[in-house]
């Protein structure tokens, strides 16, 4: 079966392409490279020894989608394409709503018209309302999002749900990711943020390689064991495998499904710094900085539903995540920007 992967040149998309190809799926990628490099596609082919059909197009371009659906026999879509920087979305809400919502709408229309019925969607833990007790379950209330980015995930979930109700046999698996980190163990693909990284792990690894002199830890006075925020970090390869499991699940379970992809374990910012130092032997200088607006003290997943219904469990631990992040960063100090 061929899978159309939107945003397949990106961080999570590229790792998912590798898992799909390794499991015998054909892969067609559409990505406009707004936040990625075509080199990722070459690296996917290098790792797997298999070909990827790649289209550098915008998912909002309906004519391009039509051409792709006509040319390839697509059995399923995984929709990663989107803008994802939370802070940026606050300053550029219209760009975020345009990109993230219209890509989802155009894609659903094209699927409806070309008879493609299965879609896996990259949602986020950010859709959960912060009032929920932790760990978060799929049944907990969503909404009260704290950024336009979060609202685009919330609204895309609704667009997909409504399409599932209206289009015969349409099925969606909404995957709510917690905090993906790490990289493929080959060190050939990984996360390559543009500019100053917003997220913790890419920042730590850029300090380690010497691109930044120290990490700012945003607050150490939270009500958590060591005062720094607690998150559920998950290896990106585990996350990628969750998508393959969701495709499998949809073969027998039609309609809407929603799954958390997290480990169920919470680690603090200081835990992450210490683990990275222990695994890599590289010291990470840090300073305590003011809290970052909008941060929650702690959240992590209840992954029981994914374990039970998808038969999916995260296999990699924190040391694996640190080791593989470092393999990628040390082999590619400037990400894909360096050859
Ligand atoms: P990424 O930026 O590395 O990948 C997204 C890809 O989509 C990029 O290659 C980008 O060029 C492409 N893209 C964006 N808009 C496009 C458009 N209109 N047409 C075609 N291509 C387009 O991000 P990622 O970390 O791999 O995230 C993938 C998905 O998972 C995103 O939807 C993101 O919101 C979601 N997600 C990510 C995280 C995370 O921590 N990385 C957490 C939760 C959810
Ligand atoms: C962020 C997004 C969230 C998204 C998630 C996925 C925000 C407010 N939220 O969540 O919507 O779903 O990424 O990856 O951006 N930290 C530092 N110093 C740094 C960077 C981060 O101390 O330089 C701390 C943060 O305060 C936080 C923790 O590290 O406590 C994790 O941060 P980050 O990697 O940005 O993830 P989230 O905040 O969980």
Coordinates of N, CA, C and O in Angstrom, one line a residue, residues 88-211:
X88 N 5.7 31.9 17.7 CA 5.5 32.6 16.4 C 4.0 32.7 16.1 O 3.5 33.7 15.5
X89 N 3.3 31.6 16.5 CA 1.8 31.6 16.1 C 1.1 32.7 16.8 O 0.0 33.2 16.3
X90 N 1.6 33.2 18.0 CA 0.9 34.3 18.7 C 1.1 35.6 17.9 O 0.2 36.4 17.9
X91 N 2.2 35.7 17.3 CA 2.5 36.9 16.5 C 1.9 36.9 15.1 O 1.7 37.9 14.4
X92 N 1.8 35.6 14.5 CA 1.3 35.5 13.2 C 0.1 34.5 13.1 O 0.2 33.5 12.4
X93 N -1.0 34.9 13.8 CA -2.1 33.9 13.9 C -2.7 33.6 12.5 O -3.0 32.4 12.2
X94 N -2.8 34.6 11.7 CA -3.5 34.4 10.4 C -2.7 33.4 9.5 O -3.3 32.6 8.8
X95 N -1.3 33.6 9.5 CA -0.5 32.6 8.8 C -0.7 31.2 9.3 O -0.7 30.2 8.5
X96 N -0.8 31.1 10.6 CA -1.0 29.7 11.2 C -2.4 29.2 10.8 O -2.5 28.0 10.5
X97 N -3.4 30.0 11.0 CA -4.7 29.5 10.6 C -4.8 29.1 9.1 O -5.4 28.1 8.7
X98 N -4.2 30.0 8.3 CA -4.3 29.7 6.9 C -3.5 28.4 6.6 O -4.1 27.5 6.0
X99 N -2.3 28.3 7.0 CA -1.5 27.2 6.6 C -2.1 25.9 7.2 O -2.3 24.9 6.5
X100 N -2.3 25.9 8.5 CA -2.7 24.6 9.2 C -4.1 24.2 8.9 O -4.4 23.0 8.9
X101 N -5.0 25.1 8.8 CA -6.4 24.7 8.6 C -6.7 24.5 7.1 O -7.3 23.5 6.8
X102 N -6.3 25.4 6.2 CA -6.6 25.2 4.8 C -5.9 23.9 4.3 O -6.4 23.3 3.4
X103 N -4.7 23.6 4.8 CA -4.1 22.4 4.3 C -4.9 21.2 4.7 O -5.2 20.3 3.9
X104 N -5.5 21.2 5.9 CA -6.4 20.1 6.3 C -7.6 20.0 5.5 O -8.1 18.9 5.0
X105 N -8.2 21.2 5.2 CA -9.5 21.2 4.4 C -9.2 20.7 3.0 O -9.9 19.8 2.5
X106 N -8.2 21.3 2.3 CA -7.9 20.9 0.9 C -7.6 19.4 0.8 O -8.0 18.7 -0.1
X107 N -6.9 18.9 1.8 CA -6.5 17.5 1.8 C -7.8 16.6 2.0 O -7.9 15.6 1.2
X108 N -8.6 16.9 2.9 CA -9.9 16.2 3.1 C -10.7 16.2 1.8 O -11.3 15.2 1.4
X109 N -10.8 17.4 1.2 CA -11.6 17.5 -0.1 C -11.0 16.5 -1.2 O -11.7 15.8 -1.8
X110 N -9.7 16.6 -1.3 CA -9.0 15.8 -2.3 C -9.2 14.3 -2.0 O -9.5 13.5 -2.9
X111 N -9.1 13.9 -0.7 CA -9.3 12.5 -0.4 C -10.8 12.1 -0.7 O -11.0 11.0 -1.3
X112 N -11.7 12.9 -0.3 CA -13.1 12.6 -0.6 C -13.3 12.4 -2.1 O -13.9 11.4 -2.5
X113 N -12.8 13.3 -2.9 CA -13.0 13.2 -4.4 C -12.2 12.1 -5.1 O -12.6 11.7 -6.1
X114 N -11.2 11.7 -4.5 CA -10.4 10.6 -5.1 C -10.6 9.2 -4.4 O -9.8 8.3 -4.7
X115 N -11.5 9.2 -3.5 CA -11.9 7.9 -2.9 C -10.8 7.3 -1.9 O -10.8 6.1 -1.7
X116 N -10.0 8.3 -1.4 CA -9.1 7.8 -0.3 C -9.8 8.1 1.0 O -10.3 9.2 1.3
X117 N -9.7 7.1 1.9 CA -10.6 7.2 3.1 C -9.9 7.2 4.4 O -10.5 7.4 5.5
X118 N -8.6 6.9 4.5 CA -7.9 6.8 5.8 C -6.9 7.9 6.0 O -6.0 8.1 5.1
X119 N -7.0 8.5 7.1 CA -6.0 9.6 7.4 C -5.6 9.5 8.9 O -6.4 9.3 9.8
X120 N -4.3 9.7 9.1 CA -3.7 9.8 10.4 C -3.3 11.2 10.6 O -2.6 11.8 9.7
X121 N -3.6 11.8 11.7 CA -3.3 13.3 11.9 C -2.4 13.5 13.1 O -2.6 13.0 14.1
X122 N -1.4 14.4 12.8 CA -0.5 14.9 13.9 C -1.2 15.9 14.8 O -1.2 17.1 14.5
X123 N -1.8 15.4 15.8 CA -2.3 16.3 16.8 C -1.3 16.5 18.0 O -0.1 16.0 17.8
X124 N -1.7 17.1 19.0 CA -0.7 17.5 20.0 C -1.3 17.4 21.4 O -2.6 17.7 21.6
X125 N -0.5 17.2 22.4 CA -1.0 17.2 23.8 C -1.5 18.6 24.1 O -2.2 18.8 25.1
X126 N -1.1 19.6 23.3 CA -1.5 21.0 23.6 C -3.0 21.2 23.5 O -3.5 22.2 23.9
X127 N -3.7 20.2 22.8 CA -5.2 20.4 22.7 C -5.9 20.1 24.1 O -7.0 20.5 24.3
X128 N -5.2 19.4 25.0 CA -5.8 19.2 26.3 C -5.9 20.5 27.1 O -5.0 21.2 27.2
X129 N -7.1 20.6 27.7 CA -7.3 21.8 28.6 C -6.4 21.6 29.8 O -6.3 20.5 30.4
X130 N -5.8 22.7 30.3 CA -4.8 22.6 31.3 C -5.4 22.3 32.7 O -4.7 21.9 33.6
X131 N -6.7 22.4 32.8 CA -7.4 22.0 34.1 C -7.4 20.5 34.3 O -7.8 20.1 35.4
X132 N -7.2 19.7 33.3 CA -7.3 18.3 33.5 C -6.2 17.8 34.5 O -5.1 18.3 34.5
X133 N -6.6 16.8 35.3 CA -5.6 16.2 36.2 C -4.6 15.4 35.3 O -4.9 15.0 34.2
X134 N -3.3 15.3 35.8 CA -2.3 14.5 35.0 C -2.3 13.1 35.7 O -2.5 13.0 36.9
X135 N -2.0 12.0 34.9 CA -1.7 12.0 33.5 C -2.9 12.2 32.6 O -4.0 11.8 33.1
X136 N -2.7 12.7 31.4 CA -3.9 13.0 30.6 C -4.3 11.8 29.8 O -3.5 11.1 29.2
X137 N -5.7 11.7 29.8 CA -6.3 10.6 29.0 C -7.0 11.1 27.8 O -7.5 12.3 27.9
X138 N -7.3 10.3 26.8 CA -7.9 10.7 25.6 C -9.3 11.3 25.8 O -9.8 12.1 25.0
X139 N -9.9 10.8 26.9 CA -11.3 11.2 27.2 C -11.4 12.6 27.9 O -12.5 13.2 28.0
X140 N -10.3 13.1 28.3 CA -10.3 14.4 29.0 C -10.7 15.6 28.1 O -10.5 15.5 26.9
X141 N -11.1 16.7 28.7 CA -11.6 17.8 27.9 C -10.5 18.5 27.2 O -9.4 18.6 27.7
X142 N -10.8 18.9 26.0 CA -9.9 19.7 25.1 C -10.4 21.1 25.0 O -11.6 21.4 25.3
X143 N -9.5 22.0 24.5 CA -9.9 23.4 24.3 C -9.2 24.3 25.3 O -8.2 23.8 25.9
X144 N -9.7 25.5 25.5 CA -9.0 26.5 26.2 C -7.5 26.6 25.8 O -6.6 26.7 26.6
X145 N -7.3 26.4 24.5 CA -5.9 26.4 24.0 C -5.2 27.7 24.3 O -5.8 28.8 24.3
X146 N -3.9 27.6 24.5 CA -3.2 28.8 25.0 C -2.5 29.6 23.8 O -1.8 30.6 24.0
X147 N -2.6 29.0 22.6 CA -1.9 29.7 21.4 C -2.7 29.4 20.2 O -3.4 28.4 20.1
X148 N -2.6 30.3 19.1 CA -3.2 30.0 17.8 C -2.7 28.6 17.3 O -3.5 27.9 16.7
X149 N -1.5 28.3 17.5 CA -1.0 27.0 17.1 C -1.9 25.9 17.7 O -2.4 25.0 17.0
X150 N -2.1 26.0 19.0 CA -2.9 25.0 19.7 C -4.3 24.9 19.1 O -4.9 23.8 18.9
X151 N -4.9 26.1 18.8 CA -6.2 26.1 18.3 C -6.3 25.5 16.9 O -7.3 24.9 16.5
X152 N -5.2 25.6 16.1 CA -5.2 25.0 14.8 C -5.3 23.5 14.9 O -5.9 22.8 14.1
X153 N -4.6 22.9 16.0 CA -4.7 21.5 16.2 C -6.1 21.1 16.6 O -6.7 20.1 16.1
X154 N -6.7 21.9 17.5 CA -8.0 21.6 18.0 C -9.0 21.7 16.9 O -9.9 20.8 16.7
X155 N -8.9 22.7 16.1 CA -9.9 22.9 14.9 C -9.6 21.8 13.9 O -10.6 21.4 13.3
X156 N -8.4 21.5 13.6 CA -8.2 20.4 12.6 C -8.8 19.1 13.1 O -9.3 18.4 12.2
X157 N -8.7 18.8 14.3 CA -9.3 17.6 14.9 C -10.8 17.7 14.5 O -11.4 16.7 14.1
X158 N -11.4 18.8 14.7 CA -12.9 18.9 14.5 C -13.2 18.8 13.0 O -14.2 18.1 12.7
X159 N -12.4 19.4 12.2 CA -12.6 19.3 10.7 C -12.6 17.8 10.3 O -13.4 17.3 9.5
X160 N -11.6 17.1 10.8 CA -11.5 15.7 10.5 C -12.6 14.8 11.1 O -13.1 13.9 10.4
X161 N -13.0 15.2 12.3 CA -14.2 14.4 12.9 C -15.4 14.6 12.0 O -16.2 13.7 11.8
X162 N -15.7 15.9 11.7 CA -16.9 16.2 10.9 C -16.8 15.5 9.5 O -17.9 15.0 9.0
X163 N -15.7 15.5 8.9 CA -15.5 14.8 7.6 C -15.8 13.3 7.8 O -16.4 12.7 6.9
X164 N -15.3 12.8 8.9 CA -15.6 11.3 9.1 C -17.1 11.0 9.2 O -17.5 10.0 8.7
X165 N -17.8 12.0 9.8 CA -19.3 11.7 9.9 C -19.9 11.9 8.5 O -20.9 11.2 8.3
X166 N -19.4 12.8 7.7 CA -20.1 13.1 6.5 C -19.8 12.3 5.3 O -20.6 12.1 4.4
X167 N -18.5 11.8 5.2 CA -18.1 11.0 4.0 C -18.1 9.5 4.4 O -17.4 9.1 5.3
X168 N -18.8 8.8 3.5 CA -18.9 7.4 3.8 C -17.6 6.7 3.9 O -16.7 6.8 3.1
X169 N -17.4 5.9 5.0 CA -16.3 5.1 5.3 C -15.0 5.9 5.6 O -13.9 5.3 5.8
X170 N -15.1 7.2 5.7 CA -13.9 8.1 6.0 C -13.5 7.7 7.4 O -14.3 7.6 8.3
X171 N -12.2 7.6 7.6 CA -11.7 7.2 9.0 C -10.5 8.1 9.3 O -9.6 8.3 8.5
X172 N -10.5 8.5 10.6 CA -9.3 9.3 11.0 C -8.8 8.8 12.3 O -9.6 8.4 13.2
X173 N -7.5 8.8 12.4 CA -6.8 8.5 13.7 C -6.1 9.8 14.2 O -5.2 10.2 13.5
X174 N -6.6 10.4 15.3 CA -6.0 11.6 15.8 C -4.9 11.2 16.8 O -5.2 10.6 17.8
X175 N -3.7 11.5 16.5 CA -2.6 11.1 17.4 C -2.1 12.3 18.1 O -1.7 13.3 17.5
X176 N -2.2 12.3 19.4 CA -1.8 13.4 20.2 C -0.4 13.2 20.8 O -0.2 12.3 21.7
X177 N 0.6 13.9 20.2 CA 2.0 13.7 20.6 C 2.2 14.4 21.9 O 1.8 15.6 22.0
X178 N 3.1 13.8 22.7 CA 3.7 14.6 23.8 C 5.0 15.2 23.3 O 4.9 15.9 22.4
X179 N 6.1 15.0 23.9 CA 7.3 15.8 23.5 C 8.3 14.9 22.8 O 9.2 14.3 23.4
X180 N 8.2 14.9 21.4 CA 9.1 14.1 20.7 C 10.5 14.6 20.7 O 10.7 15.8 20.5
X181 N 11.5 13.8 20.9 CA 12.9 14.1 20.9 C 13.7 13.0 20.3 O 13.1 11.9 20.0
X182 N 15.0 13.1 20.2 CA 15.8 12.0 19.7 C 15.9 12.0 18.1 O 15.4 13.0 17.5
X183 N 16.4 11.0 17.6 CA 16.7 10.9 16.1 C 16.9 9.4 15.8 O 17.0 8.6 16.6
X184 N 16.9 9.2 14.5 CA 17.2 7.8 14.0 C 18.6 7.5 14.4 O 19.5 8.3 14.4
X185 N 18.8 6.2 14.8 CA 20.1 5.8 15.4 C 21.3 6.0 14.4 O 22.5 6.0 14.8
X186 N 21.0 6.0 13.1 CA 22.1 6.2 12.1 C 22.7 7.6 12.2 O 23.8 7.9 11.7
X187 N 22.0 8.6 12.9 CA 22.5 9.9 12.9 C 22.3 10.7 11.6 O 22.8 11.8 11.4
X188 N 21.6 10.0 10.6 CA 21.4 10.7 9.3 C 20.2 11.6 9.2 O 20.2 12.5 8.4
X189 N 19.2 11.4 10.0 CA 18.1 12.3 10.0 C 17.8 12.7 11.5 O 18.2 12.0 12.4
X190 N 17.3 13.9 11.7 CA 17.0 14.4 13.0 C 16.3 15.7 13.0 O 15.9 16.2 11.9
X191 N 16.2 16.4 14.1 CA 15.5 17.7 14.2 C 16.5 18.8 13.8 O 17.6 18.9 14.4
X192 N 16.1 19.7 12.9 CA 16.9 20.7 12.4 C 16.2 22.1 12.5 O 15.8 22.6 11.4
X193 N 16.0 22.6 13.7 CA 15.2 23.8 13.8 C 15.9 25.0 13.1 O 17.1 25.1 13.1
X194 N 15.1 25.9 12.5 CA 15.7 27.1 11.9 C 15.8 28.2 13.0 O 14.9 28.4 13.8
X195 N 16.9 28.9 13.0 CA 17.1 30.0 14.0 C 17.3 29.4 15.4 O 17.7 28.2 15.6
X196 N 16.9 30.2 16.4 CA 17.1 29.8 17.8 C 16.1 28.7 18.2 O 14.9 29.0 18.0
X197 N 16.5 27.6 18.7 CA 15.5 26.5 19.0 C 14.5 27.0 20.1 O 15.0 27.6 21.1
X198 N 13.3 26.7 19.9 CA 12.3 27.0 20.9 C 12.2 25.9 22.0 O 11.8 26.1 23.1
X199 N 12.5 24.7 21.5 CA 12.3 23.5 22.4 C 13.5 23.1 23.1 O 14.6 23.4 22.6
X200 N 13.3 22.4 24.2 CA 14.4 22.1 25.1 C 15.6 21.3 24.5 O 16.7 21.6 24.6
X201 N 15.2 20.1 23.9 CA 16.3 19.2 23.5 C 17.2 19.7 22.4 O 18.4 19.6 22.5
X202 N 16.6 20.3 21.3 CA 17.4 21.0 20.3 C 18.3 22.1 20.9 O 19.5 22.2 20.5
X203 N 17.8 22.8 21.9 CA 18.6 23.8 22.5 C 19.8 23.2 23.3 O 21.0 23.6 23.1
X204 N 19.5 22.1 24.1 CA 20.6 21.4 24.8 C 21.7 20.9 23.8 O 22.9 21.1 24.0
X205 N 21.2 20.3 22.7 CA 22.2 19.7 21.8 C 23.0 20.8 21.1 O 24.2 20.6 20.7
X206 N 22.4 22.0 20.8 CA 23.2 23.0 20.2 C 24.2 23.7 21.2 O 25.2 24.1 20.8
X207 N 23.8 23.6 22.5 CA 24.8 24.1 23.5 C 26.0 23.1 23.5 O 27.2 23.4 23.5
X208 N 25.6 21.8 23.4 CA 26.7 20.7 23.5 C 27.6 20.8 22.3 O 28.8 20.6 22.5
X209 N 27.1 21.2 21.1 CA 28.0 21.3 19.9 C 28.7 22.6 19.8 O 29.5 22.8 18.9
X210 N 28.4 23.5 20.7 CA 29.1 24.8 20.8 C 28.4 25.9 20.0 O 29.0 27.0 19.8
X211 N 27.2 25.7 19.5 CA 26.5 26.7 18.7 C 25.8 27.8 19.7 O 25.5 28.9 19.3

